[in-house]
Coordinates of C-alpha atoms and ligand atoms in Angstrom, one line a residue:
M1 CA -8.8 -19.1 115.0
T2 CA -8.8 -17.8 111.4
K3 CA -8.7 -20.4 108.7
N4 CA -8.1 -18.6 105.4
L5 CA -10.3 -19.5 102.5
E6 CA -8.2 -20.3 99.5
P7 CA -9.9 -22.7 97.2
K8 CA -7.0 -23.8 94.9
N9 CA -9.2 -23.7 91.8
L10 CA -10.1 -20.1 92.4
N11 CA -6.9 -18.2 91.9
T12 CA -7.8 -16.3 88.7
V13 CA -8.8 -13.1 90.4
N14 CA -8.9 -10.0 88.3
R15 CA -6.2 -8.0 90.0
R16 CA -4.9 -4.8 88.6
T17 CA -1.4 -4.6 90.1
Q18 CA 0.5 -1.5 89.1
P19 CA 3.7 -2.4 87.2
R20 CA 6.8 -1.1 89.0
E21 CA 10.5 -1.1 89.1
P22 CA 12.1 -3.5 91.6
S23 CA 13.6 -0.6 93.5
E24 CA 10.2 1.2 93.9
P25 CA 8.4 0.9 97.2
C26 CA 5.6 -1.6 97.2
E27 CA 2.3 -0.1 95.9
P28 CA -0.8 -1.6 97.4
M29 CA -2.6 -4.1 95.1
S30 CA -5.7 -2.7 93.5
H31 CA -8.8 -4.8 92.7
V32 CA -12.0 -4.5 90.7
I33 CA -14.8 -6.2 92.5
T34 CA -18.5 -6.4 91.7
L35 CA -20.7 -5.0 94.4
I36 CA -24.4 -6.0 94.6
P37 CA -26.0 -3.9 97.3
G38 CA -29.3 -5.9 97.0
D39 CA -32.4 -4.7 98.9
G40 CA -33.9 -4.6 102.4
I41 CA -30.9 -4.1 104.7
G42 CA -28.5 -4.9 101.8
P43 CA -27.6 -1.3 100.9
E44 CA -27.0 -0.4 104.5
V45 CA -24.7 -3.4 105.3
T46 CA -22.8 -3.2 102.0
E47 CA -22.2 0.5 102.5
A48 CA -20.8 -0.3 106.0
V49 CA -18.3 -2.8 104.4
V50 CA -17.3 -0.4 101.7
R51 CA -16.5 2.3 104.3
I52 CA -14.6 -0.2 106.5
F53 CA -12.5 -1.4 103.6
A54 CA -11.7 2.2 102.6
A55 CA -10.6 2.9 106.2
A56 CA -8.3 -0.1 105.9
N57 CA -6.7 1.6 102.9
L58 CA -7.7 -1.1 100.5
Q59 CA -7.6 -0.1 96.8
I60 CA -10.9 -1.4 95.5
E61 CA -12.8 -0.2 92.5
W62 CA -16.4 -1.3 93.1
D63 CA -18.4 -2.2 90.0
R64 CA -21.9 -1.6 91.4
Q65 CA -24.8 -3.8 90.0
D66 CA -28.5 -3.9 90.7
A67 CA -30.4 -7.1 91.4
G68 CA -33.9 -8.1 92.5
V69 CA -36.8 -5.6 92.7
V70 CA -34.6 -2.6 92.0
A71 CA -33.2 -4.2 88.8
F72 CA -36.7 -5.4 87.8
K73 CA -38.1 -1.8 87.9
R74 CA -35.1 -0.4 86.0
Y75 CA -34.3 -3.1 83.4
G76 CA -37.3 -5.5 83.5
Q77 CA -35.0 -8.3 84.7
S78 CA -34.4 -9.3 88.3
L79 CA -31.0 -10.8 87.4
P80 CA -29.6 -8.5 84.6
V81 CA -27.2 -9.8 82.1
A82 CA -24.9 -6.8 83.0
L83 CA -24.6 -8.1 86.5
L84 CA -23.7 -11.6 85.3
D85 CA -21.2 -10.2 82.9
S86 CA -19.6 -8.1 85.6
V87 CA -19.1 -11.1 87.9
K88 CA -17.7 -13.2 85.0
R89 CA -15.3 -10.3 84.2
N90 CA -14.2 -9.6 87.8
K91 CA -14.4 -13.2 89.1
V92 CA -15.3 -11.9 92.5
A93 CA -18.4 -10.2 94.0
L94 CA -19.6 -9.0 97.3
K95 CA -23.3 -9.3 97.6
G96 CA -26.0 -8.0 99.9
P97 CA -29.2 -9.9 100.4
V98 CA -31.9 -9.8 97.7
T99 CA -35.5 -10.4 98.7
T100 CA -37.2 -13.4 97.1
P101 CA -41.0 -12.9 96.8
I102 CA -42.8 -15.7 98.8
A103 CA -45.2 -18.0 96.8
E104 CA -45.4 -15.5 93.8
G105 CA -43.3 -13.2 91.6
F106 CA -39.9 -13.8 90.1
T107 CA -37.7 -16.8 91.0
S108 CA -35.0 -16.3 93.5
V109 CA -32.1 -14.0 92.3
N110 CA -29.8 -15.7 94.8
V111 CA -30.6 -19.2 93.4
G112 CA -30.4 -17.8 89.8
L113 CA -27.0 -16.3 90.3
R114 CA -25.6 -19.5 91.8
K115 CA -26.9 -21.5 88.9
A116 CA -25.9 -19.1 86.2
L117 CA -22.3 -18.9 87.4
D118 CA -22.2 -22.5 88.6
L119 CA -21.3 -21.5 92.1
Y120 CA -21.7 -25.0 93.3
A121 CA -20.2 -24.8 96.8
N122 CA -21.8 -22.7 99.6
L123 CA -19.3 -22.4 102.5
R124 CA -20.4 -21.0 105.8
P125 CA -17.9 -21.0 108.7
V126 CA -19.8 -20.8 112.0
R127 CA -17.7 -19.7 115.1
N128 CA -18.1 -17.9 118.3
L129 CA -17.0 -14.3 118.1
P130 CA -15.2 -12.7 121.0
G131 CA -17.6 -10.4 122.9
V132 CA -20.7 -11.9 121.3
Q133 CA -22.9 -13.7 123.9
S134 CA -24.3 -17.0 122.8
R135 CA -25.7 -20.2 124.2
F136 CA -22.5 -22.2 123.4
E137 CA -18.8 -21.7 123.5
N138 CA -16.1 -23.4 121.4
V139 CA -18.4 -23.7 118.3
D140 CA -16.1 -23.9 115.3
L141 CA -17.9 -25.7 112.5
V142 CA -18.1 -25.3 108.7
I143 CA -21.2 -25.8 106.6
V144 CA -20.6 -27.1 103.1
R145 CA -23.9 -26.8 101.3
E146 CA -24.5 -28.1 97.7
N147 CA -25.8 -25.0 95.9
T148 CA -27.2 -26.0 92.5
E149 CA -29.9 -28.7 92.7
D150 CA -32.2 -30.5 95.2
L151 CA -35.6 -28.9 95.8
Y152 CA -34.1 -25.6 94.6
S153 CA -34.3 -26.7 91.0
G154 CA -37.6 -24.8 91.0
L155 CA -39.4 -27.6 89.1
E156 CA -42.9 -27.5 90.5
H157 CA -46.3 -28.0 88.8
E158 CA -49.9 -28.5 89.5
I159 CA -51.0 -32.0 88.5
V160 CA -54.7 -31.3 89.0
P161 CA -56.3 -28.6 91.1
G162 CA -55.5 -29.3 94.7
I163 CA -52.4 -31.4 94.0
V164 CA -48.9 -30.0 93.2
E165 CA -45.6 -31.7 92.8
S166 CA -42.1 -30.3 93.5
L167 CA -39.2 -32.2 92.0
K168 CA -36.1 -32.9 94.1
I169 CA -33.2 -33.4 91.7
I170 CA -30.0 -35.1 93.1
T171 CA -27.2 -36.0 90.7
E172 CA -24.2 -38.2 91.2
R173 CA -22.1 -35.5 89.5
A174 CA -23.1 -32.6 91.8
S175 CA -23.0 -34.8 94.9
T176 CA -19.5 -36.1 94.1
R177 CA -18.3 -32.6 93.3
I178 CA -19.5 -31.1 96.6
A179 CA -18.2 -34.0 98.6
R180 CA -14.8 -33.6 97.1
F181 CA -14.9 -29.9 97.9
A182 CA -15.7 -30.7 101.5
F183 CA -12.9 -33.2 101.9
E184 CA -10.4 -30.9 100.1
Y185 CA -11.4 -28.1 102.4
A186 CA -11.1 -30.3 105.5
R187 CA -7.6 -31.4 104.4
R188 CA -6.4 -27.9 103.5
Y189 CA -7.6 -26.4 106.8
Q190 CA -6.6 -29.2 109.1
R191 CA -10.2 -30.3 109.9
T192 CA -10.6 -33.8 111.1
R193 CA -14.1 -34.9 110.3
V194 CA -16.7 -34.6 107.6
T195 CA -20.3 -35.4 108.5
A196 CA -22.8 -36.0 105.7
I197 CA -26.3 -35.0 106.6
H198 CA -29.3 -36.7 104.9
K199 CA -32.7 -38.3 105.1
A200 CA -31.9 -41.4 103.2
N201 CA -34.1 -43.5 105.4
I202 CA -37.1 -41.8 103.8
M203 CA -35.8 -40.5 100.4
K204 CA -33.9 -43.7 99.6
L205 CA -33.2 -42.9 96.0
S206 CA -32.3 -39.1 96.1
D207 CA -30.6 -38.9 99.5
G208 CA -29.4 -42.4 98.9
L209 CA -27.5 -41.2 95.8
F210 CA -26.1 -38.3 97.7
L211 CA -24.8 -40.6 100.4
D212 CA -23.4 -43.2 97.9
S213 CA -21.5 -40.4 96.2
T214 CA -20.1 -38.9 99.5
R215 CA -19.1 -42.4 100.7
R216 CA -17.2 -43.1 97.5
V217 CA -15.3 -39.8 97.8
S218 CA -14.6 -40.3 101.5
R219 CA -12.6 -43.5 100.7
E220 CA -10.1 -41.3 98.9
Y221 CA -9.4 -39.3 102.1
A222 CA -8.1 -41.8 104.7
D223 CA -6.7 -38.9 106.8
I224 CA -10.2 -37.4 107.3
A225 CA -12.8 -39.2 109.5
Y226 CA -16.2 -39.5 107.8
D227 CA -19.6 -40.2 109.4
E228 CA -23.3 -39.7 108.6
R229 CA -26.3 -38.3 110.5
I230 CA -30.0 -38.2 109.7
V231 CA -31.0 -34.5 109.4
D232 CA -33.4 -34.5 112.3
A233 CA -31.0 -36.2 114.7
A234 CA -28.2 -33.9 113.4
C235 CA -30.3 -30.9 114.4
M236 CA -30.8 -32.2 117.9
H237 CA -27.1 -33.0 118.2
L238 CA -26.3 -29.4 117.0
V239 CA -28.4 -27.8 119.7
M240 CA -26.9 -30.1 122.4
H241 CA -23.2 -30.5 121.5
P242 CA -22.3 -28.2 118.6
E243 CA -18.6 -28.2 119.6
R244 CA -18.4 -31.9 118.7
L245 CA -19.1 -31.3 115.0
D246 CA -16.6 -30.2 112.4
V247 CA -17.3 -30.0 108.7
L248 CA -21.0 -30.6 107.8
L249 CA -21.8 -31.7 104.2
L250 CA -25.4 -31.2 103.1
P251 CA -27.6 -31.1 100.1
N252 CA -29.1 -27.7 99.3
L253 CA -32.4 -27.6 101.3
Y254 CA -31.0 -29.1 104.6
G255 CA -28.0 -26.8 104.1
D256 CA -30.3 -23.8 104.1
I257 CA -32.2 -24.8 107.2
V258 CA -29.2 -26.0 109.2
S259 CA -27.3 -22.8 108.4
D260 CA -29.9 -20.7 110.2
L261 CA -29.9 -23.1 113.1
C262 CA -26.1 -22.9 113.4
A263 CA -26.3 -19.1 113.2
G264 CA -28.5 -19.2 116.3
L265 CA -25.8 -21.2 118.1
V266 CA -23.3 -18.3 117.9
G267 CA -25.3 -15.2 118.2
G268 CA -27.7 -15.0 115.3
L269 CA -28.0 -14.2 111.7
G270 CA -26.1 -11.0 112.1
V271 CA -22.8 -12.7 112.6
V272 CA -22.4 -15.6 110.2
P273 CA -20.6 -15.1 106.8
G274 CA -20.7 -17.1 103.6
A275 CA -19.1 -17.7 100.2
N276 CA -20.5 -19.2 97.0
L277 CA -17.7 -20.7 95.1
G278 CA -17.3 -22.2 91.6
A279 CA -14.5 -23.0 89.3
D280 CA -14.5 -19.5 87.7
A281 CA -16.1 -17.1 90.1
A282 CA -16.8 -16.5 93.8
V283 CA -19.7 -14.5 95.3
F284 CA -19.4 -13.6 99.0
E285 CA -22.6 -13.0 101.0
A286 CA -24.0 -13.3 104.5
V287 CA -26.2 -16.2 105.6
H288 CA -29.0 -13.7 106.5
G289 CA -31.7 -12.5 104.1
S290 CA -33.0 -9.0 103.4
A291 CA -34.7 -8.6 106.9
P292 CA -37.4 -6.2 105.6
D293 CA -38.6 -5.7 109.2
I294 CA -35.5 -3.6 110.0
A295 CA -34.7 -2.3 106.6
D296 CA -34.0 1.5 106.1
Q297 CA -33.8 2.1 109.9
N298 CA -30.1 2.0 110.4
L299 CA -30.5 -1.0 112.7
A300 CA -28.9 -3.9 110.8
N301 CA -25.7 -5.5 112.0
P302 CA -23.1 -5.4 109.2
T303 CA -20.9 -8.0 110.9
A304 CA -22.0 -11.0 108.8
L305 CA -21.4 -9.2 105.5
L306 CA -18.1 -7.8 106.9
L307 CA -17.0 -11.3 107.8
S308 CA -18.0 -12.5 104.3
G309 CA -15.9 -9.6 103.0
L310 CA -13.0 -10.9 105.0
L311 CA -13.3 -14.3 103.4
M312 CA -13.2 -12.4 100.1
L313 CA -10.1 -10.6 101.1
D314 CA -8.4 -13.9 102.0
H315 CA -9.5 -15.2 98.7
I316 CA -7.9 -12.3 96.7
G317 CA -4.7 -12.4 98.7
E318 CA -5.3 -9.5 101.0
R319 CA -4.6 -11.4 104.1
D320 CA -3.0 -8.6 106.1
A321 CA -5.9 -6.3 105.5
S322 CA -8.3 -9.1 106.4
A323 CA -6.5 -9.7 109.7
R324 CA -6.4 -6.0 110.6
I325 CA -10.1 -5.6 109.9
R326 CA -10.9 -8.7 111.9
A327 CA -8.8 -7.4 114.8
A328 CA -10.7 -4.1 114.7
L329 CA -14.1 -5.8 114.6
E330 CA -13.2 -8.1 117.5
G331 CA -11.8 -5.1 119.4
V332 CA -15.1 -3.2 119.1
L333 CA -17.2 -6.3 120.0
T334 CA -15.0 -7.2 122.9
E335 CA -15.0 -3.7 124.3
G336 CA -18.8 -4.0 124.1
R337 CA -19.8 -0.3 124.3
V338 CA -20.9 0.0 120.6
R339 CA -23.2 -2.9 119.6
T340 CA -26.2 -3.2 117.3
R341 CA -29.6 -4.1 118.7
D342 CA -29.5 -7.8 117.7
L343 CA -26.4 -8.2 119.9
G344 CA -28.1 -6.5 122.9
G345 CA -26.8 -3.0 122.2
R346 CA -28.4 0.3 121.0
A347 CA -25.9 1.4 118.3
H348 CA -27.1 2.1 114.8
T349 CA -25.4 0.5 111.8
T350 CA -23.5 3.7 111.1
E351 CA -22.3 4.1 114.7
F352 CA -21.0 0.5 114.8
T353 CA -19.3 1.1 111.4
D354 CA -17.7 4.3 112.7
A355 CA -16.4 2.5 115.7
I356 CA -14.7 -0.2 113.5
C357 CA -13.2 2.5 111.2
R358 CA -11.8 4.4 114.3
E359 CA -10.3 1.2 115.6
L360 CA -8.8 0.5 112.2
E361 CA -7.4 4.0 111.8
K362 CA -5.3 3.4 114.9
S363 CA -3.6 0.5 113.2
V364 CA -3.2 2.0 109.7
V365 CA 0.3 3.5 109.2
Ligands
LIG401 P1 -34.3 -15.5 103.6 O1 -35.5 -16.4 103.5 O2 -34.3 -14.4 102.6 O3 -33.0 -16.3 103.7 P2 -34.4 -15.4 106.4 O4 -35.7 -16.2 106.6 O5 -33.1 -16.1 106.7 O6 -34.4 -14.7 104.9 P3 -33.8 -12.9 107.3 O7 -34.2 -11.9 106.4 O8 -32.3 -13.2 107.2 O9 -34.7 -14.1 107.3 O10 -34.0 -12.3 108.7 C1 -34.6 -13.0 109.8 C2 -34.6 -12.1 111.0 O11 -33.3 -12.0 111.6 C3 -35.0 -10.7 110.6 O12 -36.3 -10.5 110.8 C4 -34.1 -9.8 111.4 O13 -34.8 -9.3 112.5 C5 -33.0 -10.6 111.8 N1 -31.7 -10.3 111.1 C6 -31.3 -10.9 109.9 N2 -30.2 -10.3 109.5 C7 -29.8 -9.4 110.4 C8 -28.8 -8.4 110.6 N3 -27.8 -8.4 109.7 N4 -28.8 -7.6 111.6 C9 -29.8 -7.6 112.5 N5 -30.8 -8.5 112.5 C10 -30.9 -9.4 111.4

């Protein structure tokens, strides 16, 4: 079942609709959208989505922007001002993964972008896809991850050689804001339960404040059930009975880890989309990272970024195109002849993309 993403505070999309006389036939809407190809498998999967959107006759002018290593080499900045200006101007971006150097180098571009644009809510719908084999059926849960603080604040220092400290920042403001987002989302999309995930038995102050804030918000939503689970127990529950969970509300770090776990429930990182949402902008990106092990080999599965792109189309009011593309994707997956390697097939990224485009062309009038 498709639940359209339509955060009510995000309706200020830059949309260039052609002025026309009432008697003229309806012109398709045209949009200007920032495209961040990223690195690793990013350029391959973003190119796949661009081709599929063109095959669906969408009128999109892509404003391409570099990030990460590519941008650092070119402009000396991993998150260039031009990129931020582009997203602020266009309000919407589709983003491929950007590698974050491990234990050295520049700080995460992904985290930097979310902070710079105050994209406080990370939304990740996790569902079974037709034709994609997985350990579980009937999984239909939504991860709502706080995106701006927690251990992602990047506040680390060495106290003395051999001892370091990382600061976990939790604020009442950010916790309340993300809790309200989760409950509003649940209400809007007829979800029945929000489960807050925490470790407040150990981190009594930080996770305690997160829970206090979510409890307070939950009292305003008598129509939505609310419960809490400790993160370790929640992980066990997820790998035993994922179909029993609905909306999961998590601070940043647990949200990151539980997202990959949930991707594993429905077929892997190649099939789970995401959206980073704020009051003024929205950046759509897959849950997976840059997968350097398969980069530049035409092996990546573009499904996760394509599904993120469909969330984006819903967001900008292109629901018909989104539904047509989803049907084409599901048609190809269900038919099962053309699949990427991660889904047990042998097809390359471009062959899988071609198959979706062909399926779409059948439905485009
Ligand atoms: P990050 O730390 O940047 O979030 P990650 O730890 O989530 O990254 P990924 O880069 O997402 O790791 O990839 C993990 C593994 O999953 C990769 O090694 C790759 O084999 C596989 N993988 C990820 N995305 C895809 C994809 N789109 N298609 C096929 N395989 C993928």
